[in-house]
Each structure stands twice: as C-alpha cells, then as structure tokens.
XYZ file of N, CA and C in Angstrom:
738
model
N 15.347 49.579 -6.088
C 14.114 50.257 -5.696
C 14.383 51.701 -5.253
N 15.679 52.135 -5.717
C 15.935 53.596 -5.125
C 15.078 54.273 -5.686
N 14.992 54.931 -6.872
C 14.228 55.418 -8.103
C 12.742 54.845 -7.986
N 11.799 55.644 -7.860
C 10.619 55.472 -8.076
C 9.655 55.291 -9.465
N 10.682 55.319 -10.512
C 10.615 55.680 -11.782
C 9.116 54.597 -11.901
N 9.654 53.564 -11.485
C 8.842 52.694 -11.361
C 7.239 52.730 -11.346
N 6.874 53.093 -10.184
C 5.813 53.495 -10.091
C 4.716 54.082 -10.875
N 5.200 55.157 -11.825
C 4.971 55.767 -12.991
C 4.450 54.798 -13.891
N 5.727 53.933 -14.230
C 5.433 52.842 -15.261
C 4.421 51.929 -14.502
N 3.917 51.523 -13.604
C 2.935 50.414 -13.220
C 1.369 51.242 -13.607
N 1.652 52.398 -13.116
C 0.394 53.079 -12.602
C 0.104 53.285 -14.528
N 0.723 53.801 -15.130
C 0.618 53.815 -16.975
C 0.427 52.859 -17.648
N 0.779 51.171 -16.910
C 0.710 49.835 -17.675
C -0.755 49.467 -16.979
N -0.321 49.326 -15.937
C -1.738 48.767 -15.273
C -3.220 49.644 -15.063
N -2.766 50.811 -15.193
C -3.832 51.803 -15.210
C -5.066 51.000 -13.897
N -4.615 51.199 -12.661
C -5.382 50.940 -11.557
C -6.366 52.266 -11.574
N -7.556 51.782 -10.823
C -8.694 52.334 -10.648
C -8.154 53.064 -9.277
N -7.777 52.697 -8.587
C -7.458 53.421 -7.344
C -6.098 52.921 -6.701
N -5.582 53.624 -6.680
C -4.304 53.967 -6.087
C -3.845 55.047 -5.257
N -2.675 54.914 -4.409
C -2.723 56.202 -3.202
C -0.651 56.124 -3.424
N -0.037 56.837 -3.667
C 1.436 56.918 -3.521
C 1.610 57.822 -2.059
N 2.710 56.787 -1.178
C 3.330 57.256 -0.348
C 2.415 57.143 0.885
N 1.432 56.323 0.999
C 0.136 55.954 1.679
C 0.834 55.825 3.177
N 0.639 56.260 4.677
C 1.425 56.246 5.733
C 0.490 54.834 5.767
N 1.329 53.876 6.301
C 0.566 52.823 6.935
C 0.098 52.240 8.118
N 0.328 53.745 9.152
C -0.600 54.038 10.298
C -1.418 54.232 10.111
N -2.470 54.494 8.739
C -3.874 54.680 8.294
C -4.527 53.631 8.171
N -3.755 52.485 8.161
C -4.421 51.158 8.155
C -4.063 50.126 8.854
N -3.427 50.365 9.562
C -3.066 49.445 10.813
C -4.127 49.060 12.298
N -3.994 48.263 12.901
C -4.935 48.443 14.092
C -3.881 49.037 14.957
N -2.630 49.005 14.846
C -1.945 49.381 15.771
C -1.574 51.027 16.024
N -2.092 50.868 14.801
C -2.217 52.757 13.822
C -0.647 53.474 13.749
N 0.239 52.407 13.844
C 1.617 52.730 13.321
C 2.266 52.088 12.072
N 3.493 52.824 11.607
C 3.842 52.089 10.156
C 4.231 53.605 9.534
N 5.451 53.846 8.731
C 6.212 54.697 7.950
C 5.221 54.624 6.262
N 5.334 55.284 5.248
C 4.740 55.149 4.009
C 5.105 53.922 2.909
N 3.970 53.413 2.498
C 4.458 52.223 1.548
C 4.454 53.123 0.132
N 5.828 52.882 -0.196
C 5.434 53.108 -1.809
C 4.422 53.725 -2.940
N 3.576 52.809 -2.897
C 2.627 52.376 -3.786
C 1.303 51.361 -3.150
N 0.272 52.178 -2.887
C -1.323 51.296 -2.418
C -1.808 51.184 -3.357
N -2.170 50.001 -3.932
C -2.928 49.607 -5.102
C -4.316 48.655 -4.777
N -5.388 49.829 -4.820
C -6.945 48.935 -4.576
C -7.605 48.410 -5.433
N -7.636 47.004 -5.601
C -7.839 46.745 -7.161
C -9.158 45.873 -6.376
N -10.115 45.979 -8.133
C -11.980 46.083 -7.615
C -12.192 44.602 -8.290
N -10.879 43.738 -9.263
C -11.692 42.884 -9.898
C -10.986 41.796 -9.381
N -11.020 40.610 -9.792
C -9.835 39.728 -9.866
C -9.144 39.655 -11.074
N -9.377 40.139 -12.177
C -8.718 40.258 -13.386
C -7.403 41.146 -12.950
N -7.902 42.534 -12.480
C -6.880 43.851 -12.205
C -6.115 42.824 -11.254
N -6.354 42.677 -10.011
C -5.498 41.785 -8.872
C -4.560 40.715 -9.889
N -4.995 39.756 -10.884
C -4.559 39.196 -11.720
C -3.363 40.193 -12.369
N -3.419 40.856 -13.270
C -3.069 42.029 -13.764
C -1.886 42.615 -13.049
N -2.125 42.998 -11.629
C -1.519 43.887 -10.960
C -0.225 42.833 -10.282
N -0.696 41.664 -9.875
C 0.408 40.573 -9.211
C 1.681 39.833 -10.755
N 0.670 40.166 -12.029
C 1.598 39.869 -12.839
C 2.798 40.576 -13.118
N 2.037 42.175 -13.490
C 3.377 42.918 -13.704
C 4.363 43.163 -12.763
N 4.022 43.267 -11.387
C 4.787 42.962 -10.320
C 5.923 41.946 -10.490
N 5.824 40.827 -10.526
C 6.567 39.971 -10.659
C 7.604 39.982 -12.075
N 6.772 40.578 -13.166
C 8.196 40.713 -13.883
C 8.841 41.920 -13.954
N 8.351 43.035 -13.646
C 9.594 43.638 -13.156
C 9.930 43.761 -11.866
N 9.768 42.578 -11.033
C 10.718 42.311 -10.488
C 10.611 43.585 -8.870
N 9.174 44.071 -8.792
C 8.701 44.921 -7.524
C 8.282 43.675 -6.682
N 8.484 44.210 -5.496
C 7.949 43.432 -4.219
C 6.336 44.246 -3.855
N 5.675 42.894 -3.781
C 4.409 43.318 -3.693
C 4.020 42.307 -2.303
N 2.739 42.969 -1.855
C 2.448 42.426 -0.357
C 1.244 42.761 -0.523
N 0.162 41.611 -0.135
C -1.158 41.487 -0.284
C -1.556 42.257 1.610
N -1.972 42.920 1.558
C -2.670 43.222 2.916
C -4.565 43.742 3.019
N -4.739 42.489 4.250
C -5.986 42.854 4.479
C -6.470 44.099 5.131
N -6.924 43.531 6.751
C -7.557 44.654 7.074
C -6.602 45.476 8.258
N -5.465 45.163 8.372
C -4.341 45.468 9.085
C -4.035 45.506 10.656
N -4.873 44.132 10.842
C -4.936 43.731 12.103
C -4.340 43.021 12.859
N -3.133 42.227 12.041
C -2.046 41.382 12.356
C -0.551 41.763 12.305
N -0.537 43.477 11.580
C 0.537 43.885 11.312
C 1.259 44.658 12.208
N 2.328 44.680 12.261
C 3.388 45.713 12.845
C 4.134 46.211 11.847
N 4.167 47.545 11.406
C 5.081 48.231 10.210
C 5.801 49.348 10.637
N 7.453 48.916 10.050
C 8.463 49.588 10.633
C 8.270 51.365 10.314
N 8.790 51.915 11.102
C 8.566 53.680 10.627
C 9.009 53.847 9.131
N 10.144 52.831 8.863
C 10.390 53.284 7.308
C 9.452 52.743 6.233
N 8.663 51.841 6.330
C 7.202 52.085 5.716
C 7.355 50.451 4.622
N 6.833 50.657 3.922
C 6.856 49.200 2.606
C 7.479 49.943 2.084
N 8.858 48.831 1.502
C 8.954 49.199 -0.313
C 8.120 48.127 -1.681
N 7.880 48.975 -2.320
C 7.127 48.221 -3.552
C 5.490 48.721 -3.273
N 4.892 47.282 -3.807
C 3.212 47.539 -3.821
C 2.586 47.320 -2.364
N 2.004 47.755 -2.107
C 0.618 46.802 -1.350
C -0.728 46.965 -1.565
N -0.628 45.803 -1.833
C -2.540 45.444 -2.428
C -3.199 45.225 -1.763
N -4.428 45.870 -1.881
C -5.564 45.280 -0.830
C -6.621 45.195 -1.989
N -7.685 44.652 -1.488
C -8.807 43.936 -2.263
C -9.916 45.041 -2.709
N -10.648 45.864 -2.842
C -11.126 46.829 -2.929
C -12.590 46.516 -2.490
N -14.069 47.012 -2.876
C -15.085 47.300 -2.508
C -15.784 46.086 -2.995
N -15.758 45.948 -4.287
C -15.997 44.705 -4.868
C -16.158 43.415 -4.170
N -14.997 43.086 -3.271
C -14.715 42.128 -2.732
C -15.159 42.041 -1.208
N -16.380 42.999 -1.089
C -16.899 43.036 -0.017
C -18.463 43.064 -0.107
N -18.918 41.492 0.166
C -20.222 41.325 -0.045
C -20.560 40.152 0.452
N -21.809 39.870 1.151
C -22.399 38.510 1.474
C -23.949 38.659 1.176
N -24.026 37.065 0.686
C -24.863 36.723 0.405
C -25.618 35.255 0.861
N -26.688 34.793 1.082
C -27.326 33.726 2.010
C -27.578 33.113 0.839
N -27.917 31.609 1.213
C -28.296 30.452 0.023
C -28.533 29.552 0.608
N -29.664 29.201 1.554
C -30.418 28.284 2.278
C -29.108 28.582 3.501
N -28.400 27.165 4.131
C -27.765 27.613 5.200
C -26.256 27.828 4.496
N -25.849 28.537 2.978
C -24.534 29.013 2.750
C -24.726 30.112 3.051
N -23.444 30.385 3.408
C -23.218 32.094 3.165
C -21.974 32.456 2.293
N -22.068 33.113 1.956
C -21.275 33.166 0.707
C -19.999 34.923 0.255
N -18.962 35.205 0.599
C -18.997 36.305 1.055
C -17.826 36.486 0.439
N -16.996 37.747 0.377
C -15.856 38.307 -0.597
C -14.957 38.056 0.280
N -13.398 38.115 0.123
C -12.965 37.783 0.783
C -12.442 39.716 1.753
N -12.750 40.142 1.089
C -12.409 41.651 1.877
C -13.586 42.010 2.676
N -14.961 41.280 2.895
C -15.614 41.256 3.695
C -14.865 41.174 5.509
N -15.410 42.303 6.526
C -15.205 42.309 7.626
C -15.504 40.806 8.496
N -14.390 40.278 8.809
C -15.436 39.108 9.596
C -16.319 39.496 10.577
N -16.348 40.696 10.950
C -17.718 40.633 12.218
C -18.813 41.004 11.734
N -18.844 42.050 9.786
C -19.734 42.300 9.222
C -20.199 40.476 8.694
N -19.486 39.278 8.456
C -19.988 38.360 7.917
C -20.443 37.342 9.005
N -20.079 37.394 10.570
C -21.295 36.827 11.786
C -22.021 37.670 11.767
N -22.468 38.834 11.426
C -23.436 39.696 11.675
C -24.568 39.346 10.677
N -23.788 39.222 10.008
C -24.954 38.528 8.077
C -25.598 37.296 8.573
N -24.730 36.484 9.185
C -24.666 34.861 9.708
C -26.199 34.955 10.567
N -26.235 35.987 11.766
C -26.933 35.913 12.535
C -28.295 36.605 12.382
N -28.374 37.690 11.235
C -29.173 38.172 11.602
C -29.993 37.318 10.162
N -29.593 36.293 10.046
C -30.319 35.457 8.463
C -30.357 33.645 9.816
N -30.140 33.851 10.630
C -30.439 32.831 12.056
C -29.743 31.524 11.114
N -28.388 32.307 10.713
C -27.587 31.098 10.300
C -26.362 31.180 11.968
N -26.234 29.671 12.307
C -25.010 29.413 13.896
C -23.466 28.683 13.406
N -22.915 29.523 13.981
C -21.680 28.406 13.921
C -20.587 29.514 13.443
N -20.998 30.460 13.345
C -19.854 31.932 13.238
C -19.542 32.933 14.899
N -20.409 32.386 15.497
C -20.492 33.235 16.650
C -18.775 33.669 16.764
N -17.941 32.899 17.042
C -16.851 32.810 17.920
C -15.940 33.949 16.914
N -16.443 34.050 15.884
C -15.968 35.431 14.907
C -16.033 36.830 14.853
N -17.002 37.045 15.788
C -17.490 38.329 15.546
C -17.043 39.511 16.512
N -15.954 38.809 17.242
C -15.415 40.149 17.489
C -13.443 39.848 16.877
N -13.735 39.135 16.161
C -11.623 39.132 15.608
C -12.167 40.152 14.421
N -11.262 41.035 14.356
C -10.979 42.381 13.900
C -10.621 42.354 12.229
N -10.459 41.182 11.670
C -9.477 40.884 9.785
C -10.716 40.826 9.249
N -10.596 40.102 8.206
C -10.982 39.683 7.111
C -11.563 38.579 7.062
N -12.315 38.307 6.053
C -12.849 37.061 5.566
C -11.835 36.242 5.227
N -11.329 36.832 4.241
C -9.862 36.323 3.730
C -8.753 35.907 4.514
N -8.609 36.895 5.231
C -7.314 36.710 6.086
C -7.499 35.765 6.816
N -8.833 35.745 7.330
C -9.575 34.143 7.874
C -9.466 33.134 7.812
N -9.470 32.901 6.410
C -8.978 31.540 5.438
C -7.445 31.642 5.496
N -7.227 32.493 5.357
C -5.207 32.443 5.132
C -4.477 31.923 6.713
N -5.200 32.230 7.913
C -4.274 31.775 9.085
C -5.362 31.045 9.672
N -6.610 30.538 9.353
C -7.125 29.783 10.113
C -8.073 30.577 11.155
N -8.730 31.509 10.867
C -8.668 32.246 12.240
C -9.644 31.203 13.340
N -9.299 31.666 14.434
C -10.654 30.888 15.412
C -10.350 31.930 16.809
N -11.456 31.686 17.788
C -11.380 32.011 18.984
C -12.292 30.988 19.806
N -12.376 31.060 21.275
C -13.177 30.669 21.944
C -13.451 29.142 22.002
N -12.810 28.567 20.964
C -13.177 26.929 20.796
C -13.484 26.881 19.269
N -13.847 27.738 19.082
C -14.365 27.864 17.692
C -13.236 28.018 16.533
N -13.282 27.897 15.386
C -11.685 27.871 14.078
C -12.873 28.000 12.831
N -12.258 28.828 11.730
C -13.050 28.659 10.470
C -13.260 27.524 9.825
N -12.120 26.702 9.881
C -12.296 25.152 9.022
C -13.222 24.651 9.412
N -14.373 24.695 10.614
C -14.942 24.497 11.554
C -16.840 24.628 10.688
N -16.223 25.883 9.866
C -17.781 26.777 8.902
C -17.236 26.358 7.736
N -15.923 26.394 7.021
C -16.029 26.575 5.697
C -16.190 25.490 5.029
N -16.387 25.819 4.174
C -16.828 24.309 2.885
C -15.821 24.622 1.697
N -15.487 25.960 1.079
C -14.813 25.838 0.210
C -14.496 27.546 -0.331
N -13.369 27.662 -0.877
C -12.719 28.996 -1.071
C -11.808 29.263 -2.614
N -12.391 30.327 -2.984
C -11.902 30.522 -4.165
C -10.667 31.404 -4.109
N -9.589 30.854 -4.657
C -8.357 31.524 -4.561
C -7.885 31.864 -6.030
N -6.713 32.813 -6.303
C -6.131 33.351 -7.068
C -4.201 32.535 -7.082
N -4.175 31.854 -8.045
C -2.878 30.956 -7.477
C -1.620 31.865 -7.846
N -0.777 31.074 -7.900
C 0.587 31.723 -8.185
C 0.936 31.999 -9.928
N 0.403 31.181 -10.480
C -0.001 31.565 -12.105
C -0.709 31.972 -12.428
N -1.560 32.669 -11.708
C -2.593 33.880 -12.215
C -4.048 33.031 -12.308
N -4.306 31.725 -11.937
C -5.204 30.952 -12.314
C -6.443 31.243 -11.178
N -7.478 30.935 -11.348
C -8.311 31.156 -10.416
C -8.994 29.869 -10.214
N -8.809 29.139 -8.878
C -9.211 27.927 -8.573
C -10.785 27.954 -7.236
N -10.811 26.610 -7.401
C -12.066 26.891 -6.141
C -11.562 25.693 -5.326
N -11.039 25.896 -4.154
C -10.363 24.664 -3.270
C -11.671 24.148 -2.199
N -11.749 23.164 -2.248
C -12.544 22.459 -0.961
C -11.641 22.710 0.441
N -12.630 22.248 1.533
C -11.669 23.019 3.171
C -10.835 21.822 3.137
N -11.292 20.812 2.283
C -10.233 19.528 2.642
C -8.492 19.654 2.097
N -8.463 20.626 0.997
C -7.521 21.278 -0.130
C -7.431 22.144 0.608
N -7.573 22.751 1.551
C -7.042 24.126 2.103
C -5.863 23.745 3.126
N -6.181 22.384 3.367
C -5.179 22.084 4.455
C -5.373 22.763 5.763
N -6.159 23.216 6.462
C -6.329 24.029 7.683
C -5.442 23.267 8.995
N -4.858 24.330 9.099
C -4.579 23.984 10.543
C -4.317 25.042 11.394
N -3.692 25.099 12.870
C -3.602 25.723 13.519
C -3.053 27.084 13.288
N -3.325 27.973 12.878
C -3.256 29.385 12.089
C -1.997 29.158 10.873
N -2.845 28.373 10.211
C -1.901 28.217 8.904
C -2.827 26.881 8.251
N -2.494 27.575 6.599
C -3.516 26.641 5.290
C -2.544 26.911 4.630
N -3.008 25.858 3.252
C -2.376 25.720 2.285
C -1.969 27.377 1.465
N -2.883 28.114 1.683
C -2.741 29.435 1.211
C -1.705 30.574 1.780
N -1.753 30.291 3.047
C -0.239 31.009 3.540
C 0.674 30.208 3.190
N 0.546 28.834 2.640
C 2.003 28.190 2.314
C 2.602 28.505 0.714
N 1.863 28.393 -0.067
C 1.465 28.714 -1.568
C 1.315 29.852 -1.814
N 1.358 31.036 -1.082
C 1.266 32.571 -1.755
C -0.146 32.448 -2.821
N -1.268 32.035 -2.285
C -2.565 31.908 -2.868
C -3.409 33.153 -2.204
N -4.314 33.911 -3.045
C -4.825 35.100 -2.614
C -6.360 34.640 -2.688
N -6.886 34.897 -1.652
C -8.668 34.378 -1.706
C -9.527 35.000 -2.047
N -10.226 34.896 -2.890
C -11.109 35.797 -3.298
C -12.541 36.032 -2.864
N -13.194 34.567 -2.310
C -14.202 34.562 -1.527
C -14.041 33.290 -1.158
N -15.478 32.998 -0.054
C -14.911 32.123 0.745
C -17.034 31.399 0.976
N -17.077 30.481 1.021
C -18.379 29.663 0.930
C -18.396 29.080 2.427
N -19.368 29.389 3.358
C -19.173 28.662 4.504
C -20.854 28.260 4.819
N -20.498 26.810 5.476
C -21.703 25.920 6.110
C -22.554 25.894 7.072
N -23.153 26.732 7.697
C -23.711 27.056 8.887
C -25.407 26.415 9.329
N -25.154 26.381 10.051
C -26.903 25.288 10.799
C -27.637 26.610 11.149
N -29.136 26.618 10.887
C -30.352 26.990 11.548
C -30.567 27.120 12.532
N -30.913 28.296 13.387
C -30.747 28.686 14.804
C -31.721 29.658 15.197
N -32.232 29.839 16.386
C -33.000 31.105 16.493
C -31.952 32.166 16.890
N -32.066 33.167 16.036
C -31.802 34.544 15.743
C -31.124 35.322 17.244
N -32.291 34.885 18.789
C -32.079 35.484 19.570
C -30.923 34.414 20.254
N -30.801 33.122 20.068
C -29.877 32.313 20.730
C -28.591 32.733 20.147
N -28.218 33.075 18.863
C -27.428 33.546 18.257
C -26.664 34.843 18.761
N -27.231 35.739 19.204
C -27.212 36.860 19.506
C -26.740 36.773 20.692
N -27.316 35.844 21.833
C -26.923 35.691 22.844
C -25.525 35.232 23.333
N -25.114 33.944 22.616
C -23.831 33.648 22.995
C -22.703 34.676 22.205
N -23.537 35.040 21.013
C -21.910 36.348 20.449
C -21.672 37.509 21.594
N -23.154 37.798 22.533
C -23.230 38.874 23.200
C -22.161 38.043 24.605
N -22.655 37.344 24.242
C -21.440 36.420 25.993
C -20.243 36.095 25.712
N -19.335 36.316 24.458
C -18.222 35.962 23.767
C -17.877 37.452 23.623
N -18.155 38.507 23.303
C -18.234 39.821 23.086
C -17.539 40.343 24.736
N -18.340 39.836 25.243
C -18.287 40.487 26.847
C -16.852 39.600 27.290
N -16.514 38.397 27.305
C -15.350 37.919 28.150
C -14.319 38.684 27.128
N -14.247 38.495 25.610
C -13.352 39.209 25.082
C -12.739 40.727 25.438
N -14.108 41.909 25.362
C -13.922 42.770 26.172
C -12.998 42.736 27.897
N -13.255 42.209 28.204
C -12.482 41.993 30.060
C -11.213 41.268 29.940
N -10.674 40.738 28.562
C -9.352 40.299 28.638
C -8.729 41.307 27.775
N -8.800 41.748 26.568
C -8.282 42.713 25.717
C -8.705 44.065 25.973
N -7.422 45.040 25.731
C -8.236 46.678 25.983
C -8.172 46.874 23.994
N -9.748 46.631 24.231
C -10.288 47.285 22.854
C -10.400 47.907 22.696
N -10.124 49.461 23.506
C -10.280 50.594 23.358
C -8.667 51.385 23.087
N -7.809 50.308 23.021
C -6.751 50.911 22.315
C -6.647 50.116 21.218
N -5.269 50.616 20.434
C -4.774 50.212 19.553
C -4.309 48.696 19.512
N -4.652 47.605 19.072
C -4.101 46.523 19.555
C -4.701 45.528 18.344
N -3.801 44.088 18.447
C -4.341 43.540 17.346
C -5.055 42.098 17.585
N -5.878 42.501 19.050
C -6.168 41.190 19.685
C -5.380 40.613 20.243
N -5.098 39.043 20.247
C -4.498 38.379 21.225
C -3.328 38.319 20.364
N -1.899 38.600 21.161
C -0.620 38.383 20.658
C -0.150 37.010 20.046
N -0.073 36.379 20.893
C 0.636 35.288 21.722
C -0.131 33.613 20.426
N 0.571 33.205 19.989
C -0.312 32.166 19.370
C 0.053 30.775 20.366
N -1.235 29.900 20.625
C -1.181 29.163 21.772
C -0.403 27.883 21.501
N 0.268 27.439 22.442
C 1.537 26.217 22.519
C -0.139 25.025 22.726
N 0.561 23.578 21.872
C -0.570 22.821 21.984
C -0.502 22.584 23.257
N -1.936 22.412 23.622
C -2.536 21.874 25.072
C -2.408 22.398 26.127
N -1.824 24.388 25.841
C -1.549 24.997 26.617
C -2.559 26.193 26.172
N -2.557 27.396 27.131
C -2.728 28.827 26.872
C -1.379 29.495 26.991
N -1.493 30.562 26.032
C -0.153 31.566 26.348
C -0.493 32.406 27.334
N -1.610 32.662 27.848
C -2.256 33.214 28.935
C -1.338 33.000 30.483
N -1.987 31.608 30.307
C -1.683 31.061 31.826
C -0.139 30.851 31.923
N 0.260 30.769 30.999
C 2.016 30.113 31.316
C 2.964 31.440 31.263
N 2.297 32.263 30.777
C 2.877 33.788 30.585
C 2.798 34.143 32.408
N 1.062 34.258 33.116
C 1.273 34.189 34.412
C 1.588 33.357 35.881
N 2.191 31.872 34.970
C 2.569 31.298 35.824
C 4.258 31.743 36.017
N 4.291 32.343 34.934
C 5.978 32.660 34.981
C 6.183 33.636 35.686
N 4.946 34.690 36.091
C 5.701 35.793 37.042
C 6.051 36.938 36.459
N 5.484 36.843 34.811
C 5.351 38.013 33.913
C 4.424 38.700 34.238
C-alpha cells in the first residue's frame, strides 16, 4: 500500500460518483480527531457499494465501511485503503401504517423524529444516540431500557458475496451490542421497524425526559461519542466505575 498507484486504478474502474482523496478523518468523527484516509468513497446505490466492495477485495485494498463516526477513535496516521460510507440515497424514511421503513444511512434521531411526529412509539429511547440506522442494526444499539431488536422486524443487508438478502430480527441474531452482521461482515442497507400508535404529545414527552437525563450525564457539548463503557451483565459501568474511587 506504499504507492497510491492504486487509487487511480479504482477511481478509473469503478468510476465512483463521489469520492474525496486524502479525506482528514477529523471531518467525520464525533470525536473530531483522526489523520487522512486514503481514499473516501460515497457510493449512492447498492449496485456501486456492490461494485466498490468487489474490486476492493480483489485487488486486495483494505476497505472499511463507516457510518456516522460516532463510535470511532482514528489514529493521527489516518486509514489505509478505502472507506465507504453510504451516500444520500440511503437516507430516507418512510411510514406504512405502523412500519417505518428507512435507509440505513438515515440519522437515528432523524428516524425517532419520523417515528414521532407520524405518532408511531417504541423509538423514543433512540433519539438522542448520535449513528446510524445502520450502525443500529450492526451493534444493537439501545439506551434507557430500550435496544433496537426491541422495534425491528427485518433488515436488508448486502452479504459477503455481493448478494443482497432481507434477514428477519430473528436471523439477525441480536444481542447485546452485537448481530449476526458485525459477525458476518454484512452491510445494511435499510432496516423495517414495528412500532405501536401513540399520541404524538406522549411521544414527545418521554423523548423530551430521556433527552434531559441524557444531557446531565454526558457533556454533549463536547466532542464525545456518548457512553464509553459497554455495560457488564446485571451491572452499570457507571456505578462500579464510582464505587471504585475512579
């Protein structure tokens, strides 16, 4: 990977719609640090994403799917190879009695916001974690009591052979920030979730009371990627962090 020669040849084979060389990846971080990756490749279809993860793999570049860069820490010397993110395309929701139906590069607080203001319940506990729709599905996200396996019904992924499948939440394997898709190198493309009928203002209310304790434990006004610490069963990393005298 000394020689960039590379690059040349992807950007001439694959002919991406948008691409950025040498992209600092403090521009997309929450932590707003990170050295330059390579090669940013924003691809708009699942064909191109198809496309773009193939040629990758045979010649033999390291490629790294990244969402909305809220889980990352990136060293000053930056990525080598690709990193893909999902492009514009892949950011959309749509209602269908109580589905909602949404890309997977959709904001999760833009998709409780869709949830609530269509007086669909059961996303509240989402709307202030900082990723993706996608990234959602890939570690499980949850807060507050609340977990996605919790809403979803079913998710369309991109497999390791280029195939494009539609997995039920039962096939996703969910568990405690980890699915079948962080195990399988499966990329999501959208994501179908189940939500109950609610009034609009009850909705509003408990995200506004989940909003507020979140605020008074995290400083959201810096750089940060939410809660560190992933919780030991039947514990908080909270409390055992200050029972220790940390």
């Amino acid at each position: 990977m000394e020689s960039k020669k590379w690059r040349d040849e992807l950007i001439a084979t694959v002919k991406p719609g948008n691409f950025r060389i040498d992209e600092p990846m403090s521009r997309l971080t929450s932590f707003r640090i990170g050295g330059p990756a390579d090669l940013v490749v924003e691809v708009e279809t699942p064909e191109e994403l198809a496309l773009t993860v193939e040629y990758c793999k045979k010649s033999a570049i390291p490629w790294f799917l990244f969402g909305r860069g809220s889980n990352l820490l990136v060293r000053d010397e930056g990525i080598r190879g690709v990193v893909l993110r999902l492009g514009k395309d892949f950011q959309y929701t749509k209602v269908e009695g109580r589905k909602l139906i949404a890309g997977a590069a959709s904001a999760l607080a833009v998709v409780a916001e869709a949830a609530a203001r269509n007086g669909l319940s059961g996303l509240e506990f989402a709307s202030g974690i900082p990723g993706s729709l996608g990234g959602a599905v890939f570690m499980n996200a949850g807060a507050y009591g609340g977990e996605l396996k919790q809403v979803l019904k079913e998710a369309t992924i991109l497999d390791e052979q280029g195939n494009i499948q539609v997995l039920s939440v039962e096939e996703l394997h969910l568990g405690y920030r980890t699915s079948i898709v962080k195990e399988r190198n499966y990329i999501v493309l959208e994501a179908v979730l189940k939500l109950q009928e609610k009034a609009e203002e009850e909705i509003r209310e408990l995200t506004e009371d989940l909003q507020q304790r979140r605020s008074q434990k995290q400083p959201l006004e810096y750089p940060s990627a939410g809660s560190t610490f992933k919780r030991p069963e039947g514990y908080f990393a909270g409390k055992l962090i200050m029972d220790s005298g940390l």
